[in-house]
JSON list of C-alpha atoms in Angstrom, two decimals:
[
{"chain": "A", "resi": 25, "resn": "UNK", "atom": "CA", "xyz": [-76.95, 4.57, -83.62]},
{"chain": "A", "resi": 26, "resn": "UNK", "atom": "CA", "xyz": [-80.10, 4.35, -85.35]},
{"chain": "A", "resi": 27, "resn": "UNK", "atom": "CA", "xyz": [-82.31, 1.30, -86.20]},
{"chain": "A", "resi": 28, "resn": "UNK", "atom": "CA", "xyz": [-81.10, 0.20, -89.37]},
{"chain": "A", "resi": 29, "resn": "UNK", "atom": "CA", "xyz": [-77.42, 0.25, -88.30]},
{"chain": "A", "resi": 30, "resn": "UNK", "atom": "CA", "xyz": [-77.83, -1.76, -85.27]},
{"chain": "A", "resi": 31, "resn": "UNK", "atom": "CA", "xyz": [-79.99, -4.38, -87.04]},
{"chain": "A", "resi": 32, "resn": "UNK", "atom": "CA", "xyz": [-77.38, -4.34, -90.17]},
{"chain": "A", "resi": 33, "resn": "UNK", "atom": "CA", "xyz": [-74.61, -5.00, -87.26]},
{"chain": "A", "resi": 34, "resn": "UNK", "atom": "CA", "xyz": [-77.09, -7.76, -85.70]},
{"chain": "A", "resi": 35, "resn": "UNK", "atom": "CA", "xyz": [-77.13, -9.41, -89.23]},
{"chain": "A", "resi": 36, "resn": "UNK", "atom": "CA", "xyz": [-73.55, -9.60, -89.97]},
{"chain": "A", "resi": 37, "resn": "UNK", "atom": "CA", "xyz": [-73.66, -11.26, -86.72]},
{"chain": "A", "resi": 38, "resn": "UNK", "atom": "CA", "xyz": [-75.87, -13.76, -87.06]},
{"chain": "A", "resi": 39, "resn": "UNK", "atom": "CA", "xyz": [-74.51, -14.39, -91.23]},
{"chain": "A", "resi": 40, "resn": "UNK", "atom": "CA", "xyz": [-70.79, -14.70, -89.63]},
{"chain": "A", "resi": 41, "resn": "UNK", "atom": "CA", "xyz": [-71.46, -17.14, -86.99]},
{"chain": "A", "resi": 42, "resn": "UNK", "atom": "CA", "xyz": [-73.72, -19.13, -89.00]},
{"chain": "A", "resi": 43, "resn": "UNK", "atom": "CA", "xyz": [-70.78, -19.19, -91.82]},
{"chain": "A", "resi": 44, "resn": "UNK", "atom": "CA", "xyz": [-68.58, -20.38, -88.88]},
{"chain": "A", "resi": 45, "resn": "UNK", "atom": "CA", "xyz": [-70.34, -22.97, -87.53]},
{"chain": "A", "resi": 46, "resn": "UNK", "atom": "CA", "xyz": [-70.40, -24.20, -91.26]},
{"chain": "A", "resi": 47, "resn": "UNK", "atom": "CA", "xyz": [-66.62, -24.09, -92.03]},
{"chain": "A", "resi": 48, "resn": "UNK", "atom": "CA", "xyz": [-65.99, -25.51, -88.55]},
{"chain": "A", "resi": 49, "resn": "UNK", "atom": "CA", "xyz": [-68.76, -28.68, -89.62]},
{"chain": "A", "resi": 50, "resn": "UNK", "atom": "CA", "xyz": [-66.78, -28.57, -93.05]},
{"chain": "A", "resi": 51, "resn": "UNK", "atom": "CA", "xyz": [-63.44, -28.91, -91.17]},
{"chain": "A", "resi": 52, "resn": "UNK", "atom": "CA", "xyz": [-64.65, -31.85, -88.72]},
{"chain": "A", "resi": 53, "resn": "UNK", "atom": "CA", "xyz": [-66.22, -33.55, -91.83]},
{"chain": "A", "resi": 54, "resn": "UNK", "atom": "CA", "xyz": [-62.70, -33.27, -93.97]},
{"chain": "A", "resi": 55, "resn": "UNK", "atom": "CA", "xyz": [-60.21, -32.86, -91.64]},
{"chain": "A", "resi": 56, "resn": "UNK", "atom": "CA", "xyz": [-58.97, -29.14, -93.99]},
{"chain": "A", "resi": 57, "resn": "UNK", "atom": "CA", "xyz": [-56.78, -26.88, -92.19]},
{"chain": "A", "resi": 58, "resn": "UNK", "atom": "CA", "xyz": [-58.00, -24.65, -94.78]},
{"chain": "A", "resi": 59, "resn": "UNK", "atom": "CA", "xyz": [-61.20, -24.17, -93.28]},
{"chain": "A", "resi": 60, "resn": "UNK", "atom": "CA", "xyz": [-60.26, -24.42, -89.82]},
{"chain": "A", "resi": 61, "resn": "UNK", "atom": "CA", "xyz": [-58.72, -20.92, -91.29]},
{"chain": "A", "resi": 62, "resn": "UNK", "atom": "CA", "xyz": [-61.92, -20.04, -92.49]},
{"chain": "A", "resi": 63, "resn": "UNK", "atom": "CA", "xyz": [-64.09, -21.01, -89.48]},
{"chain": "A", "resi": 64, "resn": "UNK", "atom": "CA", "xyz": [-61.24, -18.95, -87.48]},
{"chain": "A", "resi": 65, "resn": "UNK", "atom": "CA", "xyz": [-61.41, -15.89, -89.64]},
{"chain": "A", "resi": 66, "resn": "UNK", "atom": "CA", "xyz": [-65.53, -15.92, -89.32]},
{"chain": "A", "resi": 67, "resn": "UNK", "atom": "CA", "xyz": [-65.42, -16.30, -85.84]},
{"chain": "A", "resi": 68, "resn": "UNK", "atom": "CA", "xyz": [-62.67, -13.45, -85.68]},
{"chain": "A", "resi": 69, "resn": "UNK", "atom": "CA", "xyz": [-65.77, -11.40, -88.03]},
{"chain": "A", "resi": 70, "resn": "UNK", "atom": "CA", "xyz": [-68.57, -12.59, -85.58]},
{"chain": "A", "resi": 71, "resn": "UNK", "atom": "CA", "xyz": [-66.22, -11.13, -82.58]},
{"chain": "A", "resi": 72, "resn": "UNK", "atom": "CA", "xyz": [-65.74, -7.78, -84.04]},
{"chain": "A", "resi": 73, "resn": "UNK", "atom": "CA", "xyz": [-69.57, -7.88, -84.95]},
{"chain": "A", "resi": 74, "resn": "UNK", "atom": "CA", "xyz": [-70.03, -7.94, -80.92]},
{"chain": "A", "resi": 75, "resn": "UNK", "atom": "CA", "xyz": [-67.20, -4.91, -80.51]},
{"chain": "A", "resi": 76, "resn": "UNK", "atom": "CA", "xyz": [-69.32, -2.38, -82.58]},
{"chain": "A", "resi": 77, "resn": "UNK", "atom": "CA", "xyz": [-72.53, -3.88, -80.70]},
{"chain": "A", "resi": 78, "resn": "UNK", "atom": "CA", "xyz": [-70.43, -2.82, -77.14]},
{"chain": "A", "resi": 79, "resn": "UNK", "atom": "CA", "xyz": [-69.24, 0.23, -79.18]},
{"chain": "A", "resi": 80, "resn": "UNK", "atom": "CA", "xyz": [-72.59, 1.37, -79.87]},
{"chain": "A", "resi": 81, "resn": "UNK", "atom": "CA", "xyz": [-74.21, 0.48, -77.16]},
{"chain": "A", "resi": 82, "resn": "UNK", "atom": "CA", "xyz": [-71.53, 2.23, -74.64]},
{"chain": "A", "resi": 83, "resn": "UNK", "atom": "CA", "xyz": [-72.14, 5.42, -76.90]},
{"chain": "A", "resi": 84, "resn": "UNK", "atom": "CA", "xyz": [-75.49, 5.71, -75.84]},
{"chain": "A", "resi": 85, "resn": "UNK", "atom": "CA", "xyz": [-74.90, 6.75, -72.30]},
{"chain": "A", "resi": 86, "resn": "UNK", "atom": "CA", "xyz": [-76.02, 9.93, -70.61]},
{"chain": "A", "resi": 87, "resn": "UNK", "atom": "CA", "xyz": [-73.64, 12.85, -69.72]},
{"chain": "A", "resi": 88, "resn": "UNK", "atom": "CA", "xyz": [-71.81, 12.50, -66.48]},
{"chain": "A", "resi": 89, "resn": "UNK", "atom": "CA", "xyz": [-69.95, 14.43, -64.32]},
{"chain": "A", "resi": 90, "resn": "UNK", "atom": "CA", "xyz": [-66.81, 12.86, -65.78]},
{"chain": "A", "resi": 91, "resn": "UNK", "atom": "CA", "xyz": [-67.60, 13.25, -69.03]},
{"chain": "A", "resi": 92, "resn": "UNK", "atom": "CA", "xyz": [-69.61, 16.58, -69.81]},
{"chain": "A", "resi": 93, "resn": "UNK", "atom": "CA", "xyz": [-70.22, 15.65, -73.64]},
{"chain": "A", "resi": 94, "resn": "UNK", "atom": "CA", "xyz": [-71.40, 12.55, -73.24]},
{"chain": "A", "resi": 95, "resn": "UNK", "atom": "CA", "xyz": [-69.83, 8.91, -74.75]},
{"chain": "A", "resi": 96, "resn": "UNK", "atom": "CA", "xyz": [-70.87, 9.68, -78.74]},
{"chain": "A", "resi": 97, "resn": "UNK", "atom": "CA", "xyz": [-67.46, 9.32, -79.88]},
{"chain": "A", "resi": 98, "resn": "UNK", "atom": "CA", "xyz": [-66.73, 6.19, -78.01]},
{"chain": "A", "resi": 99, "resn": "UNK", "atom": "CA", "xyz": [-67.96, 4.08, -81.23]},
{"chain": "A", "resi": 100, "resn": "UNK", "atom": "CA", "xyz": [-64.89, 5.70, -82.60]},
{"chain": "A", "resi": 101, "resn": "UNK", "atom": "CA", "xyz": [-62.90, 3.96, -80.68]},
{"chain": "A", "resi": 102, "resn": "UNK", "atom": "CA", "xyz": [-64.51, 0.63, -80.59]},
{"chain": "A", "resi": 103, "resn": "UNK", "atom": "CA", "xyz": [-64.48, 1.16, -84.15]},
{"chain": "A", "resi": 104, "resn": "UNK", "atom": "CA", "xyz": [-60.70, 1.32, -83.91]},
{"chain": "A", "resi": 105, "resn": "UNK", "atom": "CA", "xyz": [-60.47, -1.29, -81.86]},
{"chain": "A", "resi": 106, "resn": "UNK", "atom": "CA", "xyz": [-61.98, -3.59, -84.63]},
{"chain": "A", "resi": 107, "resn": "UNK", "atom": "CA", "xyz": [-59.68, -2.01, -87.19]},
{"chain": "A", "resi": 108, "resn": "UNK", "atom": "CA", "xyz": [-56.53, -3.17, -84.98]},
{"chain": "A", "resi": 109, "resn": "UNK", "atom": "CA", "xyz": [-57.99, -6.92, -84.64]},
{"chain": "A", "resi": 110, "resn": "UNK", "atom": "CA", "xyz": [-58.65, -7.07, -87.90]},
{"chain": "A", "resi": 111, "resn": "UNK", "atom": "CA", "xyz": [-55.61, -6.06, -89.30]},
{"chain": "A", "resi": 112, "resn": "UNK", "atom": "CA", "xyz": [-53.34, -7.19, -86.94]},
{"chain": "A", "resi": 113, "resn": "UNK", "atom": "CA", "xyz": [-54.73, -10.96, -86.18]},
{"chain": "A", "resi": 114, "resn": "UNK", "atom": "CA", "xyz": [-56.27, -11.79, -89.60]},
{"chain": "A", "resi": 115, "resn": "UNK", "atom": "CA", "xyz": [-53.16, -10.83, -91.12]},
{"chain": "A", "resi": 116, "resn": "UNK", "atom": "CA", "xyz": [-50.73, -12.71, -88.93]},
{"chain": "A", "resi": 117, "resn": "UNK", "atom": "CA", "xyz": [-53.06, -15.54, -89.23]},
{"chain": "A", "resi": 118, "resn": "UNK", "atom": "CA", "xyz": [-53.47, -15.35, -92.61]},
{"chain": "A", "resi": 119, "resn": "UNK", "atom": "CA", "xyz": [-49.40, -15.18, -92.87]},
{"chain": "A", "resi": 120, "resn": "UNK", "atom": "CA", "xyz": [-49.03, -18.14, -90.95]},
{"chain": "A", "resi": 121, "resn": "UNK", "atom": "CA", "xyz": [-51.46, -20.03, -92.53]},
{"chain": "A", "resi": 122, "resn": "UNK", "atom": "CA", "xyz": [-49.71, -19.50, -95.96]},
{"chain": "A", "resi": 123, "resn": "UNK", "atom": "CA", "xyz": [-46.43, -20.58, -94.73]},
{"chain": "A", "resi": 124, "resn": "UNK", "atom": "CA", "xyz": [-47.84, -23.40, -93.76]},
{"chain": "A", "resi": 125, "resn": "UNK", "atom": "CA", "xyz": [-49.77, -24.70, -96.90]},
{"chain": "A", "resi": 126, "resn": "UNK", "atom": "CA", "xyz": [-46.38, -23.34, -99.15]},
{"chain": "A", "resi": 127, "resn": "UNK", "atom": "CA", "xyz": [-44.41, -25.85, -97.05]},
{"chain": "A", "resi": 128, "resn": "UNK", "atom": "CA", "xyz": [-47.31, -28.98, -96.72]},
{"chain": "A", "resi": 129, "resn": "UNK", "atom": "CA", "xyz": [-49.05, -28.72, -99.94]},
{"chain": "A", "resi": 130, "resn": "UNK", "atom": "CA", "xyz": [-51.98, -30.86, -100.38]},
{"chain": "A", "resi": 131, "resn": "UNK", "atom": "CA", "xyz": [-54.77, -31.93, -102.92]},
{"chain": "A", "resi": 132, "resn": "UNK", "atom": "CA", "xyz": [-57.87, -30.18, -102.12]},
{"chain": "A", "resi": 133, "resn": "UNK", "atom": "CA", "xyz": [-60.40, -33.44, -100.64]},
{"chain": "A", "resi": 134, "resn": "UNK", "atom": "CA", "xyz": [-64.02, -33.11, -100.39]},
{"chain": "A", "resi": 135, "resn": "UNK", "atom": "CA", "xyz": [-64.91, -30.96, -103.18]},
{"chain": "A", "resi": 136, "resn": "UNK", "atom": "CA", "xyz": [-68.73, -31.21, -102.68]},
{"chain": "A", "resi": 137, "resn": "UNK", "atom": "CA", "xyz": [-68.49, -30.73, -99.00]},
{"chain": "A", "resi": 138, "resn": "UNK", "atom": "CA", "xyz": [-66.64, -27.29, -100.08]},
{"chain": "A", "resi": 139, "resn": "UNK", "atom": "CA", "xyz": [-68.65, -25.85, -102.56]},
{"chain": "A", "resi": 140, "resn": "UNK", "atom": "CA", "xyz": [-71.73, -26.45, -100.20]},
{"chain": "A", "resi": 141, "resn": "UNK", "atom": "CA", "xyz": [-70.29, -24.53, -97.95]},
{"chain": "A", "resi": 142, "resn": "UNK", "atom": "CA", "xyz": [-69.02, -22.02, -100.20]},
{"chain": "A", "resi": 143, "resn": "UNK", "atom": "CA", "xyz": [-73.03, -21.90, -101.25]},
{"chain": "A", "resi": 144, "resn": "UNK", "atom": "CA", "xyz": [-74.23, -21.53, -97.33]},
{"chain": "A", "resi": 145, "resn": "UNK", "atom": "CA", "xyz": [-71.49, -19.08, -96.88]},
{"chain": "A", "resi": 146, "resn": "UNK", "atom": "CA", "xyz": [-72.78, -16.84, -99.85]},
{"chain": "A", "resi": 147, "resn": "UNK", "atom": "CA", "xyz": [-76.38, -16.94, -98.97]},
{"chain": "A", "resi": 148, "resn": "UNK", "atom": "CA", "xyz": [-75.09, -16.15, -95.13]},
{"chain": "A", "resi": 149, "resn": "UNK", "atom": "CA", "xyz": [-73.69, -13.15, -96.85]},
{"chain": "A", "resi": 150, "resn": "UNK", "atom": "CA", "xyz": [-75.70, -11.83, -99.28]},
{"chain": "A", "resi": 151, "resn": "UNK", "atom": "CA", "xyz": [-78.42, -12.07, -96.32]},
{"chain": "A", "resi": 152, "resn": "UNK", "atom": "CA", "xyz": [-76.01, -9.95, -94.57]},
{"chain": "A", "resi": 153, "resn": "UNK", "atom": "CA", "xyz": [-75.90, -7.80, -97.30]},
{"chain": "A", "resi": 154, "resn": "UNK", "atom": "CA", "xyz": [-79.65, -7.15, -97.92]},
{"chain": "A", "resi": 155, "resn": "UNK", "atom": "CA", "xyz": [-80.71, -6.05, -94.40]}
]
């Protein structure tokens, strides 16, 4: 993995957690199950972040005995591996997390404490974005 990939990986990272930390404040500060969702899903982003950094790093090992042609293609896998979470756990908690508000609807509270987090969040991203 060259330079620029690993440092793009580092700075989703960094923009995930940050925009974690932030919806989990948000949550503490309003009490929104809605973003303890959100702080869940980044976190779930900042931990498959840290799989393609174990992915990538793994892939970078020498030849062994064991395995002639090196790791290379192990990214693939870790790759995969992010794919399944992902998929899997962001969708089952985003499933239960509808059911949930479709049976306790409530009015949305804080609406300054959202949209400065929706603001952080953005920047967060569109740092992300830009490295």
């Amino acid at each position: 993995m060259n330079e620029g990939s690993k440092r793009a990986i580092f700075a989703a990272f960094a923009a995930n957690l940050g925009i974690a930390i932030a919806k989990f404040v948000g949550f503490l500060l309003t009490g929104s199950a809605g973003l303890m969702a959100e702080a869940v899903h980044s976190l779930a982003d900042t931990g498959n972040q840290a799989l393609l950094l174990l992915g990538s790093n793994r892939a970078r090992q020498h030849p062994d005995d064991e395995h002639p042609f090196g790791f290379g293609r192990e990214r693939y896998f870790w790759a995969f591996a992010v794919a399944l979470v992902l998929f899997s756990m962001g969708g089952l908690f985003a499933l239960y997390e509808g059911i949930n508000k479709f049976r306790n609807p409530h009015e949305v509270e804080s609406f300054g404490i959202a949209i400065v987090i929706l603001l952080l969040a953005s920047a967060l991203d569109g740092y992300s974005l830009w490295t």
